[in-house]
GROMACS .gro file of C-alpha atoms in nm:
model
  367
    1MET     CA    1   6.230   3.271   5.328
    2SER     CA    2   5.991   3.203   5.043
    3ARG     CA    3   6.009   2.868   4.866
    4ILE     CA    4   5.968   2.767   4.503
    5VAL     CA    5   5.751   2.454   4.512
    6SER     CA    6   5.679   2.396   4.143
    7VAL     CA    7   5.766   2.521   3.796
    8ALA     CA    8   5.563   2.435   3.486
    9PRO     CA    9   5.727   2.515   3.152
   10VAL     CA   10   5.497   2.495   2.849
   11LEU     CA   11   5.549   2.525   2.473
   12PRO     CA   12   5.324   2.561   2.169
   13ALA     CA   13   5.241   2.237   1.992
   14ARG     CA   14   5.435   2.321   1.675
   15SER     CA   15   5.809   2.253   1.686
   16TYR     CA   16   6.044   2.304   1.392
   17PRO     CA   17   6.410   2.231   1.323
   18GLN     CA   18   6.621   2.545   1.308
   19GLN     CA   19   6.712   2.498   0.942
   20GLU     CA   20   6.346   2.475   0.841
   21ILE     CA   21   6.267   2.798   1.025
   22THR     CA   22   6.560   2.973   0.857
   23THR     CA   23   6.449   2.864   0.511
   24ALA     CA   24   6.092   2.978   0.573
   25LEU     CA   25   6.195   3.324   0.697
   26LEU     CA   26   6.461   3.406   0.437
   27GLY     CA   27   6.233   3.559   0.176
   28MET     CA   28   6.020   3.731   0.438
   29ILE     CA   29   6.317   3.917   0.584
   30THR     CA   30   6.528   3.996   0.276
   31PRO     CA   31   6.541   3.927  -0.099
   32ASP     CA   32   6.915   4.001  -0.107
   33PRO     CA   33   7.116   3.679  -0.159
   34LYS     CA   34   7.413   3.822   0.032
   35ARG     CA   35   7.200   3.909   0.334
   36GLN     CA   36   7.031   3.570   0.310
   37ALA     CA   37   7.374   3.407   0.328
   38VAL     CA   38   7.449   3.612   0.640
   39MET     CA   39   7.117   3.505   0.786
   40ARG     CA   40   7.190   3.137   0.724
   41ARG     CA   41   7.529   3.170   0.891
   42ILE     CA   42   7.394   3.358   1.194
   43HIS     CA   43   7.108   3.112   1.245
   44ALA     CA   44   7.340   2.812   1.214
   45SER     CA   45   7.573   2.949   1.482
   46SER     CA   46   7.296   3.044   1.729
   47GLY     CA   47   7.321   2.727   1.937
   48VAL     CA   48   6.953   2.660   1.862
   49GLU     CA   49   6.849   2.323   1.717
   50THR     CA   50   6.469   2.342   1.742
   51ARG     CA   51   6.209   2.602   1.834
   52SER     CA   52   5.839   2.593   1.915
   53LEU     CA   53   5.622   2.851   1.738
   54VAL     CA   54   5.261   2.957   1.792
   55MET     CA   55   5.181   2.985   1.422
   56PRO     CA   56   5.251   2.758   1.127
   57LEU     CA   57   5.569   2.875   0.957
   58GLU     CA   58   5.390   2.972   0.638
   59ARG     CA   59   5.165   3.219   0.822
   60TYR     CA   60   5.435   3.456   0.944
   61SER     CA   61   5.491   3.619   0.605
   62SER     CA   62   5.119   3.702   0.579
   63ILE     CA   63   5.086   3.900   0.904
   64ALA     CA   64   4.949   4.234   0.785
   65SER     CA   65   4.962   4.449   1.099
   66PHE     CA   66   5.066   4.479   1.461
   67GLN     CA   67   4.698   4.447   1.555
   68GLU     CA   68   4.683   4.106   1.386
   69SER     CA   69   4.994   3.975   1.560
   70ASN     CA   70   4.888   4.119   1.896
   71ASP     CA   71   4.540   3.967   1.871
   72PHE     CA   72   4.711   3.634   1.809
   73PHE     CA   73   4.932   3.697   2.112
   74ILE     CA   74   4.629   3.749   2.335
   75ALA     CA   75   4.444   3.440   2.211
   76GLU     CA   76   4.736   3.198   2.205
   77GLY     CA   77   4.912   3.351   2.504
   78THR     CA   78   4.606   3.305   2.723
   79THR     CA   79   4.586   2.938   2.627
   80LEU     CA   80   4.954   2.881   2.710
   81ALA     CA   81   4.911   3.072   3.036
   82GLU     CA   82   4.619   2.853   3.139
   83ARG     CA   83   4.823   2.539   3.071
   84ALA     CA   84   5.120   2.670   3.267
   85ILE     CA   85   4.930   2.774   3.580
   86THR     CA   86   4.716   2.459   3.580
   87GLY     CA   87   5.028   2.243   3.559
   88ALA     CA   88   5.220   2.433   3.823
   89LEU     CA   89   4.935   2.426   4.075
   90ALA     CA   90   4.873   2.056   4.016
   91SER     CA   91   5.241   1.979   4.075
   92ALA     CA   92   5.224   2.165   4.406
   93GLY     CA   93   4.899   1.997   4.511
   94LEU     CA   94   4.717   2.330   4.514
   95GLU     CA   95   4.393   2.463   4.365
   96PRO     CA   96   4.333   2.790   4.176
   97ALA     CA   97   4.139   2.920   4.477
   98ASP     CA   98   4.456   2.887   4.687
   99VAL     CA   99   4.635   3.160   4.490
  100ASP     CA  100   4.661   3.492   4.673
  101PHE     CA  101   4.896   3.684   4.441
  102LEU     CA  102   4.960   3.659   4.066
  103LEU     CA  103   5.246   3.839   3.892
  104PHE     CA  104   5.222   3.827   3.512
  105THR     CA  105   5.504   3.931   3.283
  106SER     CA  106   5.547   3.956   2.908
  107VAL     CA  107   5.732   4.182   2.668
  108THR     CA  108   5.602   4.038   2.340
  109GLY     CA  109   5.239   4.151   2.347
  110ILE     CA  110   5.001   4.380   2.532
  111ALA     CA  111   4.641   4.362   2.648
  112ALA     CA  112   4.401   4.552   2.872
  113PRO     CA  113   4.250   4.373   3.056
  114SER     CA  114   4.578   4.186   3.075
  115ILE     CA  115   4.607   3.811   3.030
  116ASP     CA  116   4.621   3.754   3.405
  117ALA     CA  117   4.285   3.928   3.447
  118GLN     CA  118   4.130   3.707   3.181
  119LEU     CA  119   4.255   3.400   3.367
  120VAL     CA  120   4.063   3.477   3.686
  121ALA     CA  121   3.731   3.344   3.556
  122ARG     CA  122   3.890   3.099   3.313
  123LEU     CA  123   4.087   2.918   3.586
  124GLY     CA  124   3.859   2.977   3.882
  125LEU     CA  125   4.095   3.208   4.068
  126ARG     CA  126   3.937   3.397   4.356
  127PRO     CA  127   3.789   3.735   4.259
  128ASP     CA  128   3.997   3.896   4.534
  129VAL     CA  129   4.328   3.759   4.400
  130LYS     CA  130   4.592   4.032   4.393
  131ARG     CA  131   4.736   4.080   4.043
  132LEU     CA  132   5.038   4.265   3.910
  133PRO     CA  133   5.092   4.266   3.531
  134SER     CA  134   5.440   4.372   3.420
  135PHE     CA  135   5.575   4.488   3.083
  136GLY     CA  136   5.919   4.611   2.977
  137LEU     CA  137   6.160   4.401   3.182
  138GLY     CA  138   6.220   4.170   2.887
  139CYS     CA  139   6.455   3.877   2.932
  140VAL     CA  140   6.531   3.969   3.292
  141ALA     CA  141   6.169   3.937   3.404
  142GLY     CA  142   6.183   3.567   3.491
  143ALA     CA  143   6.453   3.629   3.750
  144ALA     CA  144   6.306   3.964   3.852
  145GLY     CA  145   5.964   3.804   3.890
  146ILE     CA  146   6.094   3.546   4.134
  147ALA     CA  147   6.265   3.825   4.327
  148ARG     CA  148   5.955   4.046   4.342
  149VAL     CA  149   5.728   3.756   4.442
  150HIS     CA  150   5.980   3.676   4.715
  151ASP     CA  151   5.955   4.037   4.835
  152TYR     CA  152   5.577   4.008   4.848
  153LEU     CA  153   5.581   3.678   5.038
  154ALA     CA  154   5.819   3.820   5.297
  155GLY     CA  155   5.527   4.033   5.410
  156HIS     CA  156   5.266   3.760   5.355
  157PRO     CA  157   5.433   3.442   5.484
  158GLY     CA  158   5.115   3.234   5.486
  159GLU     CA  159   5.021   3.298   5.125
  160VAL     CA  160   5.056   3.133   4.784
  161ALA     CA  161   5.186   3.329   4.486
  162VAL     CA  162   5.225   3.251   4.117
  163LEU     CA  163   5.469   3.403   3.870
  164LEU     CA  164   5.345   3.371   3.512
  165SER     CA  165   5.556   3.442   3.204
  166VAL     CA  166   5.421   3.429   2.848
  167GLU     CA  167   5.651   3.517   2.559
  168LEU     CA  168   5.557   3.475   2.192
  169CYS     CA  169   5.876   3.616   2.047
  170SER     CA  170   5.814   3.490   1.694
  171LEU     CA  171   5.530   3.741   1.655
  172THR     CA  172   5.780   4.027   1.683
  173VAL     CA  173   6.002   3.926   1.388
  174GLN     CA  174   5.991   4.212   1.138
  175ALA     CA  175   5.926   4.149   0.769
  176SER     CA  176   6.149   4.328   0.516
  177ASP     CA  177   6.401   4.421   0.785
  178ASP     CA  178   6.747   4.281   0.716
  179SER     CA  179   6.916   4.464   1.002
  180MET     CA  180   7.163   4.252   1.195
  181ALA     CA  181   6.945   4.278   1.507
  182ASN     CA  182   6.639   4.138   1.329
  183ILE     CA  183   6.844   3.865   1.160
  184VAL     CA  184   6.991   3.757   1.494
  185ALA     CA  185   6.654   3.770   1.671
  186SER     CA  186   6.482   3.570   1.397
  187GLY     CA  187   6.728   3.288   1.456
  188LEU     CA  188   6.743   3.298   1.834
  189PHE     CA  189   6.405   3.359   1.997
  190GLY     CA  190   6.127   3.106   2.041
  191ASP     CA  191   5.780   3.093   2.193
  192GLY     CA  192   5.686   2.956   2.533
  193ALA     CA  193   5.551   3.020   2.879
  194ALA     CA  194   5.612   2.914   3.236
  195ALA     CA  195   5.442   2.937   3.574
  196VAL     CA  196   5.618   2.925   3.909
  197VAL     CA  197   5.436   2.855   4.236
  198MET     CA  198   5.599   3.011   4.540
  199VAL     CA  199   5.486   3.008   4.903
  200GLY     CA  200   5.577   3.206   5.211
  201ASP     CA  201   5.775   3.037   5.487
  202GLU     CA  202   5.468   2.968   5.703
  203ARG     CA  203   5.284   2.809   5.411
  204ALA     CA  204   5.598   2.615   5.313
  205GLU     CA  205   5.616   2.465   5.661
  206ALA     CA  206   5.248   2.372   5.650
  207LEU     CA  207   5.271   2.211   5.305
  208GLY     CA  208   5.599   2.032   5.372
  209LEU     CA  209   5.701   2.048   5.005
  210PRO     CA  210   6.067   2.040   4.901
  211GLY     CA  211   6.223   2.297   4.671
  212PRO     CA  212   6.467   2.585   4.659
  213GLU     CA  213   6.426   2.863   4.911
  214VAL     CA  214   6.498   3.219   4.803
  215VAL     CA  215   6.779   3.331   5.032
  216ASP     CA  216   6.849   3.673   4.880
  217THR     CA  217   6.811   3.881   4.562
  218ARG     CA  218   7.002   4.160   4.387
  219SER     CA  219   6.907   4.410   4.117
  220HIS     CA  220   7.152   4.627   3.926
  221ILE     CA  221   7.096   4.865   3.636
  222TYR     CA  222   7.417   4.945   3.452
  223PRO     CA  223   7.477   5.310   3.352
  224ASP     CA  224   7.499   5.416   2.987
  225THR     CA  225   7.355   5.090   2.851
  226ALA     CA  226   6.997   5.194   2.769
  227ASP     CA  227   7.054   5.146   2.395
  228VAL     CA  228   7.199   4.794   2.422
  229ILE     CA  229   6.878   4.586   2.451
  230GLY     CA  230   6.513   4.674   2.405
  231TRP     CA  231   6.233   4.758   2.164
  232ASP     CA  232   6.185   5.030   1.905
  233ILE     CA  233   5.805   5.038   1.910
  234GLY     CA  234   5.629   5.163   1.598
  235GLY     CA  235   5.358   5.095   1.346
  236THR     CA  236   5.477   4.741   1.276
  237GLY     CA  237   5.499   4.651   1.644
  238PHE     CA  238   5.810   4.561   1.840
  239ARG     CA  239   6.132   4.609   1.642
  240ILE     CA  240   6.422   4.465   1.838
  241VAL     CA  241   6.718   4.667   1.959
  242LEU     CA  242   7.005   4.427   2.017
  243SER     CA  243   7.364   4.545   2.036
  244ALA     CA  244   7.670   4.328   1.991
  245GLY     CA  245   7.796   4.485   2.314
  246VAL     CA  246   7.590   4.265   2.549
  247PRO     CA  247   7.884   4.029   2.627
  248ASP     CA  248   8.103   4.331   2.704
  249VAL     CA  249   7.844   4.458   2.954
  250ILE     CA  250   7.848   4.116   3.123
  251GLU     CA  251   8.226   4.095   3.135
  252ARG     CA  252   8.257   4.446   3.282
  253ASN     CA  253   7.986   4.419   3.545
  254PHE     CA  254   7.846   4.077   3.621
  255ALA     CA  255   8.125   3.921   3.827
  256GLY     CA  256   8.097   4.191   4.091
  257ASP     CA  257   7.723   4.141   4.123
  258ALA     CA  258   7.743   3.762   4.147
  259ARG     CA  259   8.038   3.751   4.383
  260GLY     CA  260   7.877   4.024   4.592
  261ILE     CA  261   7.552   3.839   4.662
  262LEU     CA  262   7.748   3.522   4.741
  263ALA     CA  263   7.993   3.700   4.971
  264ALA     CA  264   7.706   3.855   5.167
  265HIS     CA  265   7.624   3.500   5.280
  266GLY     CA  266   7.979   3.377   5.330
  267LEU     CA  267   7.982   3.195   4.997
  268GLU     CA  268   8.210   3.176   4.696
  269VAL     CA  269   8.154   3.074   4.335
  270SER     CA  270   8.288   2.728   4.414
  271ASP     CA  271   8.007   2.677   4.670
  272VAL     CA  272   7.736   2.700   4.404
  273GLY     CA  273   7.606   2.360   4.296
  274ALA     CA  274   7.317   2.472   4.075
  275TRP     CA  275   7.344   2.737   3.805
  276ALA     CA  276   7.037   2.874   3.625
  277ALA     CA  277   7.163   3.129   3.374
  278HIS     CA  278   6.943   3.304   3.121
  279PRO     CA  279   7.017   3.130   2.788
  280GLY     CA  280   7.045   3.452   2.592
  281GLY     CA  281   7.265   3.302   2.321
  282PRO     CA  282   7.611   3.148   2.288
  283LYS     CA  283   7.801   3.472   2.342
  284VAL     CA  284   7.591   3.559   2.646
  285LEU     CA  285   7.644   3.220   2.810
  286GLU     CA  286   8.015   3.228   2.729
  287ALA     CA  287   8.042   3.575   2.883
  288PHE     CA  288   7.868   3.460   3.203
  289ALA     CA  289   8.105   3.163   3.231
  290GLN     CA  290   8.414   3.372   3.163
  291ALA     CA  291   8.313   3.647   3.405
  292LEU     CA  292   8.289   3.398   3.692
  293ASP     CA  293   8.560   3.158   3.570
  294LEU     CA  294   8.308   2.874   3.589
  295PRO     CA  295   8.416   2.513   3.544
  296GLU     CA  296   8.324   2.336   3.223
  297GLY     CA  297   7.968   2.209   3.233
  298ALA     CA  298   7.842   2.455   3.497
  299LEU     CA  299   7.591   2.609   3.256
  300ASP     CA  300   7.495   2.289   3.075
  301ALA     CA  301   7.127   2.323   3.169
  302SER     CA  302   7.115   2.664   3.001
  303TRP     CA  303   7.293   2.537   2.689
  304ARG     CA  304   7.047   2.247   2.665
  305SER     CA  305   6.750   2.479   2.693
  306LEU     CA  306   6.892   2.710   2.426
  307ALA     CA  307   6.934   2.415   2.189
  308ARG     CA  308   6.586   2.272   2.254
  309VAL     CA  309   6.369   2.585   2.249
  310GLY     CA  310   6.583   2.893   2.182
  311ASN     CA  311   6.572   3.209   2.390
  312LEU     CA  312   6.223   3.245   2.539
  313SER     CA  313   6.288   3.593   2.684
  314SER     CA  314   6.151   3.608   3.041
  315ALA     CA  315   6.036   3.244   3.033
  316ALA     CA  316   6.381   3.115   2.936
  317VAL     CA  317   6.545   3.108   3.278
  318LEU     CA  318   6.229   2.953   3.423
  319HIS     CA  319   6.259   2.664   3.177
  320VAL     CA  320   6.619   2.622   3.293
  321LEU     CA  321   6.506   2.624   3.657
  322ALA     CA  322   6.235   2.366   3.586
  323GLU     CA  323   6.494   2.115   3.467
  324GLN     CA  324   6.688   2.151   3.791
  325LEU     CA  325   6.406   2.175   4.043
  326ASP     CA  326   6.417   1.810   4.150
  327ALA     CA  327   6.780   1.745   4.060
  328HIS     CA  328   6.955   1.869   4.374
  329GLU     CA  329   6.991   1.750   4.732
  330PRO     CA  330   6.879   1.961   5.029
  331GLY     CA  331   7.145   2.216   5.116
  332THR     CA  332   7.256   2.273   4.756
  333VAL     CA  333   7.328   2.639   4.683
  334GLY     CA  334   7.196   2.778   4.356
  335LEU     CA  335   7.229   3.104   4.166
  336LEU     CA  336   6.967   3.208   3.912
  337PHE     CA  337   7.026   3.517   3.701
  338ALA     CA  338   6.931   3.705   3.386
  339LEU     CA  339   6.986   4.030   3.197
  340GLY     CA  340   6.734   4.257   3.029
  341PRO     CA  341   6.672   4.608   2.897
  342GLY     CA  342   6.836   4.879   3.101
  343VAL     CA  343   7.077   4.695   3.092
  344THR     CA  344   6.951   4.537   3.412
  345SER     CA  345   7.070   4.228   3.595
  346GLU     CA  346   6.868   4.028   3.845
  347LEU     CA  347   7.022   3.761   4.065
  348VAL     CA  348   6.844   3.517   4.296
  349LEU     CA  349   7.037   3.318   4.555
  350LEU     CA  350   6.874   2.981   4.623
  351ARG     CA  351   6.922   2.701   4.871
  352TRP     CA  352   6.743   2.370   4.822
  353ALA     CA  353   6.529   2.273   5.123
  354ALA     CA  354   6.395   1.935   5.230
  355GLY     CA  355   6.027   1.855   5.231
  356ALA     CA  356   5.855   1.701   5.531
  357ALA     CA  357   5.924   1.349   5.406
  358GLN     CA  358   6.290   1.433   5.343
  359ALA     CA  359   6.360   1.608   5.670
  360PRO     CA  360   6.618   1.424   5.882
  361ALA     CA  361   6.516   1.307   6.225
  362ALA     CA  362   6.605   1.537   6.511
  363ILE     CA  363   6.921   1.455   6.700
  364GLY     CA  364   6.834   1.217   6.983
  365ALA     CA  365   6.500   1.116   6.835
  366ALA     CA  366   6.395   0.757   6.888
  367ALA     CA  367   6.457   0.523   6.598
   0.00000   0.00000   0.00000
């Protein structure tokens, strides 16, 4: 089994209270007082208290083109990416030259060469590092990235891999668009990044680092849901598609997926001691909890992340995981999951493992 040995969540330096963001965006999105009142109400009920943004608030209304916002994504996203990977490797006691595989994901900007390619020289990664940039998975990509890195490490048990997520969601807010989807998105999504260092089982044994092992993964794309979440890509960039039906999709489908991956390992919902749910918004978190009949407080880490930084798309569930990485005893079962365009779900079954210093003495060993 692969092991997650460090997670480094990073945020832009600028952080604003939710009410200040709302006030700054009102005139940019709509001049209609009635729609502005709707926007204030939606933002106030989002569960978000603060968000970090890559640009000063006053600059968003002056973005003239998709090229301008995407250029900003590349410049600022690369800086955040460098911070995330540097922090994650340092926490694991590893160097950039130790990285064998790098999976990069984002759905809020594009570049060729991609950001991960630009990081090779900038960080001192080996020139033969294997890279896989990913676009289009959206909010599910944090969970999917862990799953795909796990798949890779199953065939390369002695290697080190990094999952990198960079999401600058604020750059996708559309000016002069008072659709409900844009109003909701402008009050929910924030900017951030995260890097996850994972190692194959042979490397995990050699390093002796504690952390959750990936026991199993599941992917499921739900039929007839392609128009529920996604982008409408045009001249102004990424215009969000966000249906009010997301909670219904969760309530109809998610319990079977979650209970199925647990049952495959002789587990039930009550056996899970660590929950890392994608903080997609209040209705999404409530739907997850209702679908699995979770006890009160089970998703507190996700609610806290939503309040502190908003929905960070693919990086969101990684920020939730980071909070819990050192909070559980060896043997604790965890379930990490997210939804994204498709609609697609990704679930990762975890079990916390002891490091070399934590490992209990063998039975019969001398005291």
